[in-house]
mmCIF file of C-alpha atoms and ligand atoms in Angstrom:
data_model
loop_
_atom_site.group_PDB
_atom_site.id
_atom_site.type_symbol
_atom_site.label_atom_id
_atom_site.label_comp_id
_atom_site.label_asym_id
_atom_site.label_seq_id
_atom_site.Cartn_x
_atom_site.Cartn_y
_atom_site.Cartn_z
ATOM 1 C CA MET A 1 21.583 -15.075 -13.139
ATOM 2 C CA PHE A 2 22.342 -14.788 -9.503
ATOM 3 C CA THR A 3 23.898 -18.197 -7.656
ATOM 4 C CA HIS A 4 24.869 -16.646 -4.259
ATOM 5 C CA ALA A 5 23.765 -14.025 -1.827
ATOM 6 C CA ILE A 6 25.299 -12.812 1.430
ATOM 7 C CA THR A 7 22.929 -11.729 4.429
ATOM 8 C CA ARG A 8 23.770 -10.387 7.846
ATOM 9 C CA ARG A 9 21.484 -10.970 10.605
ATOM 10 C CA PRO A 10 20.133 -8.047 12.869
ATOM 11 C CA SER A 11 21.346 -7.865 16.298
ATOM 12 C CA GLU A 12 19.153 -6.362 19.273
ATOM 13 C CA GLU A 13 20.986 -3.120 18.641
ATOM 14 C CA MET A 14 18.901 -2.490 15.440
ATOM 15 C CA VAL A 15 16.413 -0.684 17.728
ATOM 16 C CA ASN A 16 18.909 2.133 17.634
ATOM 17 C CA GLY A 17 19.265 2.059 13.925
ATOM 18 C CA ILE A 18 18.900 5.227 11.598
ATOM 19 C CA THR A 19 15.402 6.137 10.872
ATOM 20 C CA THR A 20 13.182 8.696 9.260
ATOM 21 C CA ALA A 21 10.202 6.461 9.063
ATOM 22 C CA ASP A 22 8.353 7.583 12.307
ATOM 23 C CA LEU A 23 6.972 3.973 12.529
ATOM 24 C CA GLY A 24 8.239 3.195 16.240
ATOM 25 C CA LYS A 25 11.084 0.949 17.055
ATOM 26 C CA PRO A 26 11.579 -2.410 15.539
ATOM 27 C CA ASP A 27 10.608 -5.599 17.601
ATOM 28 C CA TYR A 28 13.610 -7.723 17.407
ATOM 29 C CA ALA A 29 12.076 -11.243 17.659
ATOM 30 C CA LEU A 30 9.667 -10.251 14.863
ATOM 31 C CA ALA A 31 12.799 -8.943 12.805
ATOM 32 C CA LEU A 32 14.655 -12.266 13.358
ATOM 33 C CA GLN A 33 11.627 -14.231 11.983
ATOM 34 C CA GLN A 34 11.219 -12.225 9.009
ATOM 35 C CA HIS A 35 14.775 -12.105 8.220
ATOM 36 C CA GLU A 36 14.727 -16.266 8.561
ATOM 37 C CA MET A 37 11.734 -15.730 6.154
ATOM 38 C CA TYR A 38 13.772 -13.320 3.790
ATOM 39 C CA CYS A 39 16.806 -15.930 3.657
ATOM 40 C CA ARG A 40 14.401 -18.973 3.004
ATOM 41 C CA ALA A 41 12.859 -17.034 -0.040
ATOM 42 C CA LEU A 42 16.421 -16.642 -1.175
ATOM 43 C CA VAL A 43 17.252 -20.358 -0.989
ATOM 44 C CA ASP A 44 13.705 -21.287 -2.495
ATOM 45 C CA ILE A 45 14.812 -19.021 -5.677
ATOM 46 C CA GLY A 46 17.850 -21.276 -5.703
ATOM 47 C CA LEU A 47 20.729 -19.048 -4.067
ATOM 48 C CA HIS A 48 23.465 -20.162 -1.947
ATOM 49 C CA VAL A 49 22.887 -17.904 1.051
ATOM 50 C CA THR A 50 25.856 -16.993 3.151
ATOM 51 C CA GLU A 51 24.309 -15.564 6.624
ATOM 52 C CA LEU A 52 26.690 -13.421 8.499
ATOM 53 C CA ASP A 53 26.578 -12.682 12.203
ATOM 54 C CA SER A 54 25.706 -9.348 13.373
ATOM 55 C CA GLU A 55 28.338 -7.137 13.994
ATOM 56 C CA PRO A 56 28.252 -5.533 17.420
ATOM 57 C CA GLY A 57 28.250 -1.685 17.244
ATOM 58 C CA TYR A 58 26.207 -1.452 14.262
ATOM 59 C CA PRO A 59 22.723 -1.004 14.692
ATOM 60 C CA ASP A 60 22.189 -1.176 10.877
ATOM 61 C CA CYS A 61 24.440 -3.710 9.881
ATOM 62 C CA CYS A 62 21.667 -6.181 8.838
ATOM 63 C CA PHE A 63 21.313 -3.594 5.645
ATOM 64 C CA VAL A 64 24.165 -5.235 4.266
ATOM 65 C CA GLU A 65 23.333 -4.188 0.402
ATOM 66 C CA ASP A 66 25.159 -0.665 1.269
ATOM 67 C CA THR A 67 28.414 -2.039 1.977
ATOM 68 C CA ALA A 68 29.533 -2.837 -1.460
ATOM 69 C CA VAL A 69 28.414 -3.425 -5.194
ATOM 70 C CA VAL A 70 29.177 -6.639 -6.632
ATOM 71 C CA CYS A 71 28.805 -7.796 -10.154
ATOM 72 C CA GLU A 72 29.927 -10.629 -12.350
ATOM 73 C CA HIS A 73 33.666 -9.330 -12.567
ATOM 74 C CA LEU A 74 34.239 -7.723 -9.376
ATOM 75 C CA ALA A 75 33.134 -6.520 -5.847
ATOM 76 C CA VAL A 76 33.781 -2.648 -5.119
ATOM 77 C CA ILE A 77 33.933 -2.047 -1.221
ATOM 78 C CA ALA A 78 31.901 0.713 -0.193
ATOM 79 C CA PRO A 79 32.852 3.790 2.034
ATOM 80 C CA LEU A 80 29.596 4.269 3.635
ATOM 81 C CA GLY A 81 28.282 7.821 3.686
ATOM 82 C CA ALA A 82 26.338 7.405 7.120
ATOM 83 C CA GLU A 83 28.735 8.068 9.921
ATOM 84 C CA THR A 84 27.309 5.588 12.643
ATOM 85 C CA ARG A 85 27.746 2.628 9.660
ATOM 86 C CA GLN A 86 31.390 3.612 8.733
ATOM 87 C CA GLY A 87 33.451 0.325 9.057
ATOM 88 C CA GLU A 88 30.642 -1.985 8.348
ATOM 89 C CA GLN A 89 32.329 -3.032 5.188
ATOM 90 C CA ALA A 90 35.436 -3.821 7.071
ATOM 91 C CA SER A 91 34.117 -7.671 7.603
ATOM 92 C CA ILE A 92 32.328 -7.912 4.375
ATOM 93 C CA GLU A 93 35.373 -7.481 2.236
ATOM 94 C CA PRO A 94 37.227 -10.907 3.313
ATOM 95 C CA VAL A 95 34.050 -12.564 2.485
ATOM 96 C CA LEU A 96 33.710 -11.156 -0.699
ATOM 97 C CA SER A 97 37.421 -11.625 -1.481
ATOM 98 C CA THR A 98 36.480 -15.645 -1.539
ATOM 99 C CA PHE A 99 34.111 -14.898 -4.759
ATOM 100 C CA LYS A 100 35.480 -12.049 -6.508
ATOM 101 C CA PRO A 101 38.697 -9.705 -6.816
ATOM 102 C CA ILE A 102 38.337 -6.776 -4.778
ATOM 103 C CA ASN A 103 38.388 -2.743 -5.657
ATOM 104 C CA ARG A 104 38.226 -0.459 -2.610
ATOM 105 C CA VAL A 105 36.672 2.985 -2.618
ATOM 106 C CA ILE A 106 38.556 5.362 -0.149
ATOM 107 C CA PRO A 107 36.827 8.227 1.832
ATOM 108 C CA PRO A 108 36.514 11.276 1.404
ATOM 109 C CA ALA A 109 34.539 9.537 -1.521
ATOM 110 C CA THR A 110 31.731 7.989 -0.265
ATOM 111 C CA PHE A 111 29.019 5.572 -1.790
ATOM 112 C CA GLU A 112 26.338 3.081 -0.463
ATOM 113 C CA GLY A 113 25.055 0.172 -2.501
ATOM 114 C CA GLY A 114 21.335 1.325 -2.087
ATOM 115 C CA ASP A 115 22.276 3.740 -4.300
ATOM 116 C CA VAL A 116 23.341 1.672 -7.418
ATOM 117 C CA LEU A 117 21.114 -0.105 -9.621
ATOM 118 C CA GLN A 118 22.836 -2.595 -12.165
ATOM 119 C CA ILE A 119 20.553 -3.278 -15.207
ATOM 120 C CA GLU A 120 22.497 -5.541 -17.858
ATOM 121 C CA ASN A 121 25.835 -3.776 -18.656
ATOM 122 C CA THR A 122 24.910 -0.435 -17.159
ATOM 123 C CA PHE A 123 25.029 0.891 -13.451
ATOM 124 C CA PHE A 124 22.883 3.875 -12.688
ATOM 125 C CA ILE A 125 24.574 5.541 -9.486
ATOM 126 C CA GLY A 126 22.373 8.094 -7.416
ATOM 127 C CA LEU A 127 23.691 11.281 -5.729
ATOM 128 C CA SER A 128 22.201 11.306 -2.140
ATOM 129 C CA ASP A 129 23.521 12.195 1.176
ATOM 130 C CA ARG A 130 25.393 9.062 1.258
ATOM 131 C CA THR A 131 26.699 8.873 -2.044
ATOM 132 C CA ASN A 132 29.113 12.024 -3.166
ATOM 133 C CA MET A 133 30.296 12.649 -6.698
ATOM 134 C CA ALA A 134 33.521 11.303 -5.739
ATOM 135 C CA GLY A 135 32.199 8.071 -4.839
ATOM 136 C CA ALA A 136 30.071 7.582 -7.815
ATOM 137 C CA GLU A 137 32.873 8.510 -10.245
ATOM 138 C CA ALA A 138 35.292 5.901 -8.353
ATOM 139 C CA LEU A 139 32.615 3.261 -8.496
ATOM 140 C CA GLY A 140 32.049 4.191 -11.938
ATOM 141 C CA GLU A 141 35.770 3.784 -12.845
ATOM 142 C CA ALA A 142 36.284 0.782 -11.145
ATOM 143 C CA VAL A 143 33.241 -1.327 -13.175
ATOM 144 C CA ALA A 144 34.247 0.969 -16.311
ATOM 145 C CA ALA A 145 37.620 -1.065 -16.148
ATOM 146 C CA TYR A 146 35.602 -4.332 -16.725
ATOM 147 C CA GLY A 147 33.710 -2.986 -19.835
ATOM 148 C CA TYR A 148 30.548 -1.887 -17.791
ATOM 149 C CA GLU A 149 28.746 1.650 -18.480
ATOM 150 C CA TRP A 150 27.594 4.075 -15.770
ATOM 151 C CA GLU A 151 25.649 6.700 -15.444
ATOM 152 C CA VAL A 152 25.324 9.363 -12.390
ATOM 153 C CA MET A 153 21.892 10.202 -11.437
ATOM 154 C CA ASP A 154 20.093 12.878 -9.249
ATOM 155 C CA CYS A 155 18.803 10.865 -6.300
ATOM 156 C CA GLY A 156 15.745 13.263 -5.470
ATOM 157 C CA PRO A 157 14.218 13.580 -2.272
ATOM 158 C CA SER A 158 14.783 9.783 -0.872
ATOM 159 C CA LEU A 159 17.254 7.910 1.339
ATOM 160 C CA HIS A 160 18.733 5.939 -1.528
ATOM 161 C CA PHE A 161 18.356 5.517 -5.201
ATOM 162 C CA LYS A 162 16.826 2.260 -4.963
ATOM 163 C CA THR A 163 14.273 3.577 -2.232
ATOM 164 C CA ASP A 164 12.422 5.017 -5.475
ATOM 165 C CA VAL A 165 14.024 2.967 -8.565
ATOM 166 C CA ASN A 166 14.107 -0.591 -8.823
ATOM 167 C CA TYR A 167 14.398 -3.192 -11.723
ATOM 168 C CA ILE A 168 11.562 -5.795 -12.124
ATOM 169 C CA GLY A 169 12.388 -7.786 -15.083
ATOM 170 C CA ASN A 170 11.013 -7.448 -18.522
ATOM 171 C CA ASN A 171 12.426 -4.001 -19.161
ATOM 172 C CA THR A 172 10.142 -2.754 -16.428
ATOM 173 C CA LEU A 173 11.129 -0.338 -13.358
ATOM 174 C CA LEU A 174 8.978 0.423 -10.442
ATOM 175 C CA VAL A 175 9.638 4.260 -9.930
ATOM 176 C CA SER A 176 8.475 7.298 -7.818
ATOM 177 C CA PRO A 177 6.724 10.134 -9.603
ATOM 178 C CA PHE A 178 10.003 11.790 -9.208
ATOM 179 C CA PHE A 179 12.000 9.665 -11.729
ATOM 180 C CA LYS A 180 8.702 8.970 -14.208
ATOM 181 C CA ASP A 181 10.194 11.030 -16.815
ATOM 182 C CA ALA A 182 14.113 10.910 -16.106
ATOM 183 C CA PRO A 183 15.866 10.829 -19.260
ATOM 184 C CA GLU A 184 18.415 8.323 -18.363
ATOM 185 C CA LEU A 185 15.293 5.822 -17.794
ATOM 186 C CA GLY A 186 13.796 6.466 -20.859
ATOM 187 C CA ALA A 187 14.363 3.077 -22.413
ATOM 188 C CA PHE A 188 12.466 1.278 -19.784
ATOM 189 C CA ASN A 189 8.779 0.841 -18.982
ATOM 190 C CA LYS A 190 7.680 2.230 -15.865
ATOM 191 C CA ILE A 191 5.273 1.385 -13.310
ATOM 192 C CA VAL A 192 4.634 4.660 -11.081
ATOM 193 C CA VAL A 193 4.365 3.718 -7.393
ATOM 194 C CA ASP A 194 2.433 6.739 -5.617
ATOM 195 C CA ASP A 195 3.038 7.747 -2.230
ATOM 196 C CA ASP A 196 0.804 5.769 -0.373
ATOM 197 C CA GLU A 197 2.487 2.777 -1.309
ATOM 198 C CA ALA A 198 6.269 4.401 -1.626
ATOM 199 C CA TYR A 199 7.763 1.289 0.369
ATOM 200 C CA ALA A 200 6.855 -0.986 -2.136
ATOM 201 C CA ARG A 201 9.107 0.828 -4.590
ATOM 202 C CA ASN A 202 11.756 -1.583 -3.352
ATOM 203 C CA CYS A 203 11.021 -4.791 -4.735
ATOM 204 C CA LEU A 204 13.646 -7.272 -5.275
ATOM 205 C CA TYR A 205 14.011 -9.437 -8.433
ATOM 206 C CA ILE A 206 16.310 -12.321 -8.549
ATOM 207 C CA ASN A 207 16.384 -14.759 -11.601
ATOM 208 C CA GLY A 208 12.937 -14.071 -12.789
ATOM 209 C CA THR A 209 11.156 -13.859 -9.514
ATOM 210 C CA VAL A 210 9.865 -10.744 -7.987
ATOM 211 C CA ILE A 211 10.015 -10.181 -4.322
ATOM 212 C CA VAL A 212 7.411 -7.802 -3.008
ATOM 213 C CA PRO A 213 6.684 -6.359 0.375
ATOM 214 C CA ALA A 214 3.565 -7.396 2.118
ATOM 215 C CA GLY A 215 0.843 -4.676 2.433
ATOM 216 C CA PHE A 216 0.880 -2.994 -0.891
ATOM 217 C CA PRO A 217 -2.221 -4.414 -2.726
ATOM 218 C CA LYS A 218 -2.093 -1.767 -5.590
ATOM 219 C CA THR A 219 1.670 -2.338 -6.455
ATOM 220 C CA LEU A 220 1.394 -6.112 -5.934
ATOM 221 C CA SER A 221 -1.510 -6.208 -8.782
ATOM 222 C CA LYS A 222 0.682 -4.431 -11.124
ATOM 223 C CA VAL A 223 3.583 -6.600 -10.568
ATOM 224 C CA GLN A 224 1.509 -9.502 -10.839
ATOM 225 C CA GLU A 225 0.112 -8.262 -14.263
ATOM 226 C CA LEU A 226 3.435 -8.801 -15.729
ATOM 227 C CA GLY A 227 3.262 -12.494 -15.290
ATOM 228 C CA GLN A 228 6.245 -13.462 -13.614
ATOM 229 C CA PRO A 229 6.275 -15.335 -10.262
ATOM 230 C CA VAL A 230 5.893 -13.395 -7.091
ATOM 231 C CA VAL A 231 6.824 -14.103 -3.656
ATOM 232 C CA LEU A 232 5.402 -11.826 -0.951
ATOM 233 C CA LEU A 233 7.281 -11.046 2.355
ATOM 234 C CA ASP A 234 6.626 -9.270 5.324
ATOM 235 C CA MET A 235 9.029 -6.639 6.137
ATOM 236 C CA SER A 236 7.415 -4.375 8.733
ATOM 237 C CA GLU A 237 10.145 -4.565 10.918
ATOM 238 C CA TYR A 238 12.819 -3.248 8.503
ATOM 239 C CA GLN A 239 10.414 -0.578 7.301
ATOM 240 C CA LYS A 240 10.716 1.043 10.608
ATOM 241 C CA LEU A 241 14.323 1.823 9.637
ATOM 242 C CA ASP A 242 13.516 2.719 6.364
ATOM 243 C CA GLY A 243 15.253 -0.586 5.003
ATOM 244 C CA GLY A 244 13.674 -2.242 1.901
ATOM 245 C CA LEU A 245 13.990 -5.538 0.362
ATOM 246 C CA THR A 246 16.948 -5.001 -1.480
ATOM 247 C CA CYS A 247 19.015 -3.753 1.639
ATOM 248 C CA LEU A 248 19.136 -6.916 3.466
ATOM 249 C CA SER A 249 21.235 -8.838 1.019
ATOM 250 C CA LEU A 250 24.394 -8.681 -1.734
ATOM 251 C CA ARG A 251 23.265 -10.481 -4.670
ATOM 252 C CA PHE A 252 25.828 -12.025 -7.430
HETATM 253 C C1 CIR B 301 20.217 3.689 6.999
HETATM 254 O O1 CIR B 301 19.520 4.516 7.198
HETATM 255 O O2 CIR B 301 21.181 3.539 6.647
HETATM 256 C C2 CIR B 301 19.398 2.231 7.668
HETATM 257 N N1 CIR B 301 18.360 2.185 8.358
HETATM 258 C C3 CIR B 301 18.672 1.584 6.168
HETATM 259 C C4 CIR B 301 19.217 1.383 5.069
HETATM 260 C C5 CIR B 301 18.689 0.798 4.031
HETATM 261 N N2 CIR B 301 19.371 0.530 2.767
HETATM 262 C C6 CIR B 301 19.338 0.573 1.494
HETATM 263 O O3 CIR B 301 18.217 1.002 1.256
HETATM 264 N N3 CIR B 301 20.206 -0.208 0.509
#
């Protein structure tokens, strides 16, 4: 069960964030509203939310998930892979250190939290343009010291592993067609989300509730069929920066 989340408000600089989405620049006022709704949804689920101020000079700083991997026993601070994001993690470490023992991975190893999916005792770590083998191994060894299992996977064509693979409870994953038959994920039921709803592969599962981005009816109805509580959130301004629901928080 998660009890806490850390989020970071976007700044006006978000219009200069990294993107491949080709959906135009985010509307800052609307992004702030959506961020507020996001934080409120986490509070409604029962989490204590620490909301940090945005960080000048870091247009992507609201995507706080990428700065660390946090689990029950420790927090591993990420050496981010994206050049313009390197350094975002510095202000996260003192916050996380009030909750967890800290382990720090050092460049040239890189990883980003968006490439790391924890399910129960196992960490699936995707290799991507942001996460290299040295980063994956350093993270894996850090969590293995506390008895966790870890598995390195190819991330495929996407930005992050969790752009394409997410756990939504009931032993079920949302996956892109690329991961449909991945042997490492053989133990899970899979809902394959086709490219026309690709953004909805990134849903956020917290303590039995599934948060789904608004505007993806096919995925929504498949998630609803599982019978768990579902919350819909408008994420349009974050989609413009390739950022999904998981990206906006660290949960633990
Ligand atoms: C980036 O490219 O780094 C940001 N524009 C989006 C980060 C999304 N984070 C995530 O998937 N965990």
